PDB file of C-alpha atoms in Angstrom:
ATOM      1  CA  MET A   1     -24.904   1.328  24.290  1.00 53.00           C
ATOM      2  CA  PRO A   2     -26.378  -0.701  20.672  1.00 63.00           C
ATOM      3  CA  ARG A   3     -25.982  -4.110  20.515  1.00 68.00           C
ATOM      4  CA  ARG A   4     -23.463  -4.692  17.541  1.00 72.00           C
ATOM      5  CA  SER A   5     -25.183  -6.312  14.198  1.00 82.00           C
ATOM      6  CA  GLN A   6     -23.754 -10.024  13.066  1.00 79.00           C
ATOM      7  CA  ALA A   7     -22.355  -7.852  10.447  1.00 81.00           C
ATOM      8  CA  GLU A   8     -20.060  -5.608  12.244  1.00 85.00           C
ATOM      9  CA  ARG A   9     -19.075  -8.297  14.569  1.00 87.00           C
ATOM     10  CA  SER A  10     -17.623 -10.130  11.675  1.00 88.00           C
ATOM     11  CA  ALA A  11     -15.968  -6.951  10.398  1.00 91.00           C
ATOM     12  CA  THR A  12     -13.956  -6.053  13.475  1.00 93.00           C
ATOM     13  CA  THR A  13     -12.777  -9.975  13.636  1.00 94.00           C
ATOM     14  CA  GLN A  14     -11.722  -9.666  10.369  1.00 96.00           C
ATOM     15  CA  ALA A  15      -9.571  -6.406  10.776  1.00 96.00           C
ATOM     16  CA  LYS A  16      -8.746  -7.884  13.683  1.00 96.00           C
ATOM     17  CA  LEU A  17      -7.186 -11.140  11.849  1.00 97.00           C
ATOM     18  CA  LEU A  18      -5.513  -8.979   8.833  1.00 97.00           C
ATOM     19  CA  ASP A  19      -3.902  -7.113  11.065  1.00 97.00           C
ATOM     20  CA  ALA A  20      -2.530  -9.457  13.369  1.00 97.00           C
ATOM     21  CA  ALA A  21      -0.954 -11.228  10.011  1.00 98.00           C
ATOM     22  CA  LEU A  22       0.467  -8.218   8.798  1.00 98.00           C
ATOM     23  CA  ASP A  23       2.275  -8.213  12.318  1.00 97.00           C
ATOM     24  CA  CYS A  24       3.238 -11.643  11.894  1.00 97.00           C
ATOM     25  CA  LEU A  25       4.203 -11.022   8.103  1.00 97.00           C
ATOM     26  CA  VAL A  26       6.738  -8.009   8.999  1.00 95.00           C
ATOM     27  CA  GLU A  27       8.013  -9.348  12.499  1.00 95.00           C
ATOM     28  CA  ARG A  28       8.522 -13.228  10.901  1.00 96.00           C
ATOM     29  CA  GLY A  29       8.515 -13.329   7.475  1.00 95.00           C
ATOM     30  CA  TYR A  30       6.042 -15.817   5.168  1.00 96.00           C
ATOM     31  CA  ALA A  31       7.622 -18.823   6.426  1.00 95.00           C
ATOM     32  CA  GLY A  32       7.349 -17.758   9.806  1.00 96.00           C
ATOM     33  CA  THR A  33       3.471 -16.943   9.393  1.00 97.00           C
ATOM     34  CA  THR A  34       1.326 -19.306  10.765  1.00 96.00           C
ATOM     35  CA  THR A  35      -2.842 -18.880  10.915  1.00 96.00           C
ATOM     36  CA  THR A  36      -2.551 -20.597  14.647  1.00 95.00           C
ATOM     37  CA  LEU A  37      -0.411 -17.697  15.267  1.00 96.00           C
ATOM     38  CA  VAL A  38      -2.361 -15.398  13.411  1.00 97.00           C
ATOM     39  CA  ALA A  39      -5.276 -15.853  15.310  1.00 96.00           C
ATOM     40  CA  ARG A  40      -3.661 -16.031  18.646  1.00 96.00           C
ATOM     41  CA  ARG A  41      -1.930 -12.846  18.328  1.00 96.00           C
ATOM     42  CA  ALA A  42      -6.093 -11.616  17.094  1.00 96.00           C
ATOM     43  CA  GLY A  43      -7.297 -13.175  20.559  1.00 96.00           C
ATOM     44  CA  VAL A  44      -9.949 -14.598  17.916  1.00 94.00           C
ATOM     45  CA  SER A  45     -10.800 -18.481  18.395  1.00 93.00           C
ATOM     46  CA  ARG A  46      -9.075 -20.784  15.436  1.00 92.00           C
ATOM     47  CA  GLY A  47     -12.779 -21.614  14.405  1.00 93.00           C
ATOM     48  CA  ALA A  48     -13.198 -18.021  13.253  1.00 92.00           C
ATOM     49  CA  GLN A  49     -10.384 -17.884  11.749  1.00 93.00           C
ATOM     50  CA  LEU A  50     -11.125 -20.526   9.717  1.00 93.00           C
ATOM     51  CA  HIS A  51     -14.526 -19.806   9.231  1.00 93.00           C
ATOM     52  CA  HIS A  52     -13.466 -16.347   7.470  1.00 95.00           C
ATOM     53  CA  TYR A  53      -9.405 -17.716   5.993  1.00 96.00           C
ATOM     54  CA  PRO A  54      -9.608 -21.253   5.354  1.00 95.00           C
ATOM     55  CA  THR A  55      -6.158 -21.242   4.280  1.00 96.00           C
ATOM     56  CA  ARG A  56      -3.099 -19.170   4.790  1.00 96.00           C
ATOM     57  CA  THR A  57      -2.720 -18.013   1.504  1.00 97.00           C
ATOM     58  CA  ALA A  58      -6.127 -16.698   1.551  1.00 96.00           C
ATOM     59  CA  LEU A  59      -5.580 -15.384   4.854  1.00 97.00           C
ATOM     60  CA  VAL A  60      -1.992 -13.006   3.705  1.00 97.00           C
ATOM     61  CA  ALA A  61      -3.696 -11.868   0.359  1.00 97.00           C
ATOM     62  CA  ALA A  62      -6.711 -10.749   2.341  1.00 97.00           C
ATOM     63  CA  ALA A  63      -3.885  -9.002   4.549  1.00 97.00           C
ATOM     64  CA  VAL A  64      -2.452  -7.035   2.099  1.00 97.00           C
ATOM     65  CA  GLU A  65      -5.515  -6.097   0.185  1.00 97.00           C
ATOM     66  CA  HIS A  66      -6.060  -4.497   3.654  1.00 97.00           C
ATOM     67  CA  LEU A  67      -3.225  -3.091   3.891  1.00 97.00           C
ATOM     68  CA  PHE A  68      -3.404  -1.703   0.510  1.00 97.00           C
ATOM     69  CA  ALA A  69      -6.798  -0.214   0.869  1.00 96.00           C
ATOM     70  CA  ARG A  70      -5.825   1.949   4.278  1.00 96.00           C
ATOM     71  CA  LEU A  71      -2.683   2.963   2.879  1.00 95.00           C
ATOM     72  CA  THR A  72      -4.641   4.685  -0.779  1.00 95.00           C
ATOM     73  CA  ARG A  73      -6.900   6.006   2.462  1.00 96.00           C
ATOM     74  CA  ASP A  74      -3.728   7.355   4.216  1.00 95.00           C
ATOM     75  CA  TYR A  75      -2.480   9.189   0.665  1.00 95.00           C
ATOM     76  CA  GLN A  76      -6.156  10.674  -0.322  1.00 95.00           C
ATOM     77  CA  ASP A  77      -5.982  12.169   3.429  1.00 96.00           C
ATOM     78  CA  GLY A  78      -3.034  13.442   2.959  1.00 94.00           C
ATOM     79  CA  PHE A  79      -3.740  14.776  -0.308  1.00 94.00           C
ATOM     80  CA  ALA A  80      -7.089  16.682   0.517  1.00 93.00           C
ATOM     81  CA  ALA A  81      -5.361  18.449   3.854  1.00 94.00           C
ATOM     82  CA  LEU A  82      -2.940  20.432   1.532  1.00 92.00           C
ATOM     83  CA  PRO A  83      -3.098  24.106   1.343  1.00 91.00           C
ATOM     84  CA  PRO A  84      -4.199  25.409  -1.769  1.00 85.00           C
ATOM     85  CA  ARG A  85      -1.203  26.707  -2.811  1.00 85.00           C
ATOM     86  CA  ALA A  86       0.959  24.102  -2.138  1.00 86.00           C
ATOM     87  CA  ASP A  87       3.535  22.605  -4.870  1.00 90.00           C
ATOM     88  CA  ARG A  88       1.171  18.936  -5.596  1.00 91.00           C
ATOM     89  CA  LEU A  89       3.453  17.091  -7.918  1.00 91.00           C
ATOM     90  CA  ARG A  90       6.384  17.435  -4.679  1.00 92.00           C
ATOM     91  CA  ALA A  91       3.649  16.717  -2.077  1.00 93.00           C
ATOM     92  CA  GLY A  92       2.365  13.856  -4.107  1.00 92.00           C
ATOM     93  CA  ILE A  93       5.789  12.372  -4.394  1.00 94.00           C
ATOM     94  CA  ASP A  94       6.058  12.682  -0.354  1.00 95.00           C
ATOM     95  CA  LEU A  95       2.928  11.593   0.481  1.00 94.00           C
ATOM     96  CA  LEU A  96       3.521   8.250  -1.761  1.00 94.00           C
ATOM     97  CA  TRP A  97       7.285   7.323  -0.201  1.00 94.00           C
ATOM     98  CA  SER A  98       5.264   8.182   3.201  1.00 94.00           C
ATOM     99  CA  VAL A  99       2.449   5.901   2.505  1.00 92.00           C
ATOM    100  CA  MET A 100       5.797   2.779   0.998  1.00 92.00           C
ATOM    101  CA  SER A 101       7.929   3.258   3.841  1.00 90.00           C
ATOM    102  CA  ALA A 102       5.006   2.765   6.686  1.00 92.00           C
ATOM    103  CA  PRO A 103       5.784   0.022   9.185  1.00 92.00           C
ATOM    104  CA  HIS A 104       3.753  -2.863   7.478  1.00 95.00           C
ATOM    105  CA  TYR A 105       4.619  -2.367   4.213  1.00 95.00           C
ATOM    106  CA  PRO A 106       7.386  -4.500   4.078  1.00 94.00           C
ATOM    107  CA  ALA A 107       4.411  -7.324   4.748  1.00 95.00           C
ATOM    108  CA  ALA A 108       3.425  -6.649   0.896  1.00 95.00           C
ATOM    109  CA  VAL A 109       7.337  -6.692  -0.127  1.00 93.00           C
ATOM    110  CA  GLU A 110       7.397 -10.212   1.875  1.00 94.00           C
ATOM    111  CA  LEU A 111       4.698 -11.446  -0.210  1.00 95.00           C
ATOM    112  CA  PHE A 112       5.668 -10.260  -3.308  1.00 94.00           C
ATOM    113  CA  THR A 113       8.850 -11.524  -3.547  1.00 93.00           C
ATOM    114  CA  ALA A 114       7.653 -15.007  -1.854  1.00 95.00           C
ATOM    115  CA  ALA A 115       5.036 -15.323  -4.553  1.00 96.00           C
ATOM    116  CA  ARG A 116       7.634 -15.422  -7.018  1.00 95.00           C
ATOM    117  CA  THR A 117       8.162 -19.100  -5.806  1.00 96.00           C
ATOM    118  CA  ASP A 118       5.054 -19.829  -4.706  1.00 96.00           C
ATOM    119  CA  ASP A 119       2.022 -20.468  -7.890  1.00 97.00           C
ATOM    120  CA  ASP A 120      -0.665 -20.412  -5.236  1.00 96.00           C
ATOM    121  CA  LEU A 121       0.451 -17.395  -3.336  1.00 97.00           C
ATOM    122  CA  ARG A 122       0.797 -15.319  -7.143  1.00 97.00           C
ATOM    123  CA  ALA A 123      -2.661 -16.336  -8.401  1.00 97.00           C
ATOM    124  CA  HIS A 124      -3.940 -14.903  -5.109  1.00 97.00           C
ATOM    125  CA  LEU A 125      -1.830 -12.001  -5.719  1.00 97.00           C
ATOM    126  CA  THR A 126      -1.860 -11.184  -9.315  1.00 97.00           C
ATOM    127  CA  PRO A 127      -5.376  -9.469  -9.697  1.00 97.00           C
ATOM    128  CA  ILE A 128      -5.284  -7.665  -6.073  1.00 97.00           C
ATOM    129  CA  ALA A 129      -2.085  -5.681  -7.325  1.00 95.00           C
ATOM    130  CA  ALA A 130      -3.896  -5.144 -10.485  1.00 95.00           C
ATOM    131  CA  ARG A 131      -6.766  -3.828  -8.746  1.00 96.00           C
ATOM    132  CA  HIS A 132      -4.108  -1.730  -6.922  1.00 95.00           C
ATOM    133  CA  ALA A 133      -1.948  -0.545  -9.300  1.00 93.00           C
ATOM    134  CA  ALA A 134      -5.131   0.506 -11.378  1.00 94.00           C
ATOM    135  CA  ASN A 135      -6.225   2.465  -8.273  1.00 94.00           C
ATOM    136  CA  VAL A 136      -2.862   4.026  -8.236  1.00 94.00           C
ATOM    137  CA  THR A 137      -3.179   5.417 -11.367  1.00 94.00           C
ATOM    138  CA  HIS A 138      -6.643   6.193 -11.214  1.00 94.00           C
ATOM    139  CA  LEU A 139      -5.671   8.690  -8.502  1.00 94.00           C
ATOM    140  CA  ALA A 140      -2.566  10.117 -10.153  1.00 93.00           C
ATOM    141  CA  ARG A 141      -4.893  10.895 -13.194  1.00 94.00           C
ATOM    142  CA  THR A 142      -7.549  12.639 -11.080  1.00 93.00           C
ATOM    143  CA  TYR A 143      -5.192  14.603  -8.671  1.00 92.00           C
ATOM    144  CA  PHE A 144      -2.797  15.738 -11.964  1.00 92.00           C
ATOM    145  CA  PRO A 145      -5.371  15.922 -14.707  1.00 91.00           C
ATOM    146  CA  ALA A 146      -3.372  18.777 -16.564  1.00 90.00           C
ATOM    147  CA  ALA A 147      -0.299  16.669 -16.587  1.00 90.00           C
ATOM    148  CA  ALA A 148      -2.137  13.176 -16.956  1.00 92.00           C
ATOM    149  CA  ARG A 149      -3.278  15.328 -20.492  1.00 91.00           C
ATOM    150  CA  ARG A 150       0.197  14.238 -21.727  1.00 90.00           C
ATOM    151  CA  GLY A 151      -0.694  10.855 -21.886  1.00 90.00           C
ATOM    152  CA  ALA A 152       1.800   8.438 -22.537  1.00 91.00           C
ATOM    153  CA  ARG A 153       4.407  10.650 -21.366  1.00 90.00           C
ATOM    154  CA  PHE A 154       2.798  10.826 -17.701  1.00 92.00           C
ATOM    155  CA  ASP A 155       2.215   7.005 -17.889  1.00 92.00           C
ATOM    156  CA  ALA A 156       6.087   6.504 -18.386  1.00 92.00           C
ATOM    157  CA  ALA A 157       6.609   9.070 -15.336  1.00 92.00           C
ATOM    158  CA  LEU A 158       4.571   7.033 -12.702  1.00 93.00           C
ATOM    159  CA  ALA A 159       5.725   4.115 -13.440  1.00 93.00           C
ATOM    160  CA  MET A 160       9.219   4.872 -13.076  1.00 93.00           C
ATOM    161  CA  ILE A 161       8.712   6.900  -9.929  1.00 93.00           C
ATOM    162  CA  LEU A 162       6.379   3.799  -8.067  1.00 93.00           C
ATOM    163  CA  ASP A 163       9.307   1.657  -9.535  1.00 93.00           C
ATOM    164  CA  ALA A 164      11.794   3.486  -8.321  1.00 93.00           C
ATOM    165  CA  MET A 165       9.939   3.755  -4.934  1.00 92.00           C
ATOM    166  CA  GLN A 166       8.944  -0.176  -4.391  1.00 91.00           C
ATOM    167  CA  GLY A 167      12.781  -0.689  -5.300  1.00 91.00           C
ATOM    168  CA  MET A 168      13.646   1.624  -2.456  1.00 90.00           C
ATOM    169  CA  ALA A 169      11.013   0.234   0.140  1.00 89.00           C
ATOM    170  CA  SER A 170      12.721  -3.294  -0.971  1.00 88.00           C
ATOM    171  CA  ALA A 171      15.792  -2.080  -0.246  1.00 86.00           C
ATOM    172  CA  ARG A 172      14.592  -0.358   3.326  1.00 81.00           C
ATOM    173  CA  VAL A 173      13.750  -4.111   4.611  1.00 76.00           C
ATOM    174  CA  ILE A 174      18.022  -4.612   4.617  1.00 75.00           C
ATOM    175  CA  ALA A 175      19.429  -1.402   4.966  1.00 69.00           C
ATOM    176  CA  ARG A 176      16.720  -0.113   7.455  1.00 64.00           C
ATOM    177  CA  GLY A 177      17.048   3.146   5.488  1.00 60.00           C
ATOM    178  CA  GLY A 178      19.557   5.353   5.829  1.00 64.00           C
ATOM    179  CA  PRO A 179      20.873   9.185   5.467  1.00 64.00           C
ATOM    180  CA  ASP A 180      20.573   8.857   1.808  1.00 83.00           C
ATOM    181  CA  GLU A 181      16.968   8.093   1.514  1.00 86.00           C
ATOM    182  CA  ALA A 182      16.255  11.871   1.788  1.00 87.00           C
ATOM    183  CA  THR A 183      18.397  12.278  -1.163  1.00 90.00           C
ATOM    184  CA  ARG A 184      16.414   9.907  -3.225  1.00 90.00           C
ATOM    185  CA  VAL A 185      13.349  11.143  -2.745  1.00 91.00           C
ATOM    186  CA  ALA A 186      14.851  14.583  -3.265  1.00 92.00           C
ATOM    187  CA  THR A 187      16.136  13.380  -6.957  1.00 93.00           C
ATOM    188  CA  LEU A 188      12.711  11.941  -7.796  1.00 92.00           C
ATOM    189  CA  HIS A 189      11.282  15.095  -7.420  1.00 92.00           C
ATOM    190  CA  ASP A 190      13.783  17.113  -9.685  1.00 92.00           C
ATOM    191  CA  ILE A 191      13.213  13.876 -12.382  1.00 90.00           C
ATOM    192  CA  ALA A 192       9.598  14.543 -11.834  1.00 89.00           C
ATOM    193  CA  ALA A 193       9.518  18.054 -12.252  1.00 89.00           C
ATOM    194  CA  HIS A 194      11.868  17.636 -15.684  1.00 87.00           C
ATOM    195  CA  LEU A 195       9.468  15.100 -16.836  1.00 84.00           C
ATOM    196  CA  LEU A 196       5.907  16.895 -16.395  1.00 82.00           C
ATOM    197  CA  GLY A 197       7.253  20.363 -15.314  1.00 71.00           C
ATOM    198  CA  PRO A 198       4.604  22.934 -13.969  1.00 68.00           C
ATOM    199  CA  ALA A 199       1.655  21.019 -15.545  1.00 54.00           C
ATOM    200  CA  GLY A 200       2.135  18.674 -12.195  1.00 50.00           C
ATOM    201  CA  GLN A 201       2.831  21.602  -9.695  1.00 53.00           C
ATOM    202  CA  HIS A 202      -0.310  23.956  -9.063  1.00 53.00           C
ATOM    203  CA  GLU A 203      -3.085  21.753 -10.300  1.00 56.00           C
ATOM    204  CA  ALA A 204      -6.720  22.613  -9.449  1.00 48.00           C
ATOM    205  CA  ARG A 205      -8.394  20.833  -6.716  1.00 50.00           C
ATOM    206  CA  VAL A 206     -10.646  17.930  -7.594  1.00 44.00           C
TER     207      VAL A 206
END
């Protein structure tokens, strides 16, 4: 087996730390997530952890960016696998909810809640959130070009759907889901169809 490069070893170490940080955030919350605990869970030395992420804030912020990148890839893979004649608007909403109800998503909810009263954490998370929002908007406009031509109406519909799902994801942390989740997602289908109509349903593939 060829020897791995330093960059490859470094990337592996970072991925272990970020996944361990997400696990800790979900299980213990921000207050209970320490760099020592994350390093131990990742099977990484304390020195290696400090080398890559010198502070807890830097570590957890990088973990959320890592999570957003993973969820984006999952969404893109799911969209690419849709049948040619699928109702893409309905499928897009279902895929969006599937990634926002992923096991690690509560870590993001936890951190953005904590950032309300933590200036340092908020400063780290603000640009990450902005980049993620811009990426989501770009993907939506790419996947639904005809609907996106409605301009402000499309942007408002997208923002409303995202806000609703983020609220559902936050509620899920406490309620642990429930039978009404499917009803709420179905309602979002109806709202999106009303706002965007046939333009979003059978978009050409990109």
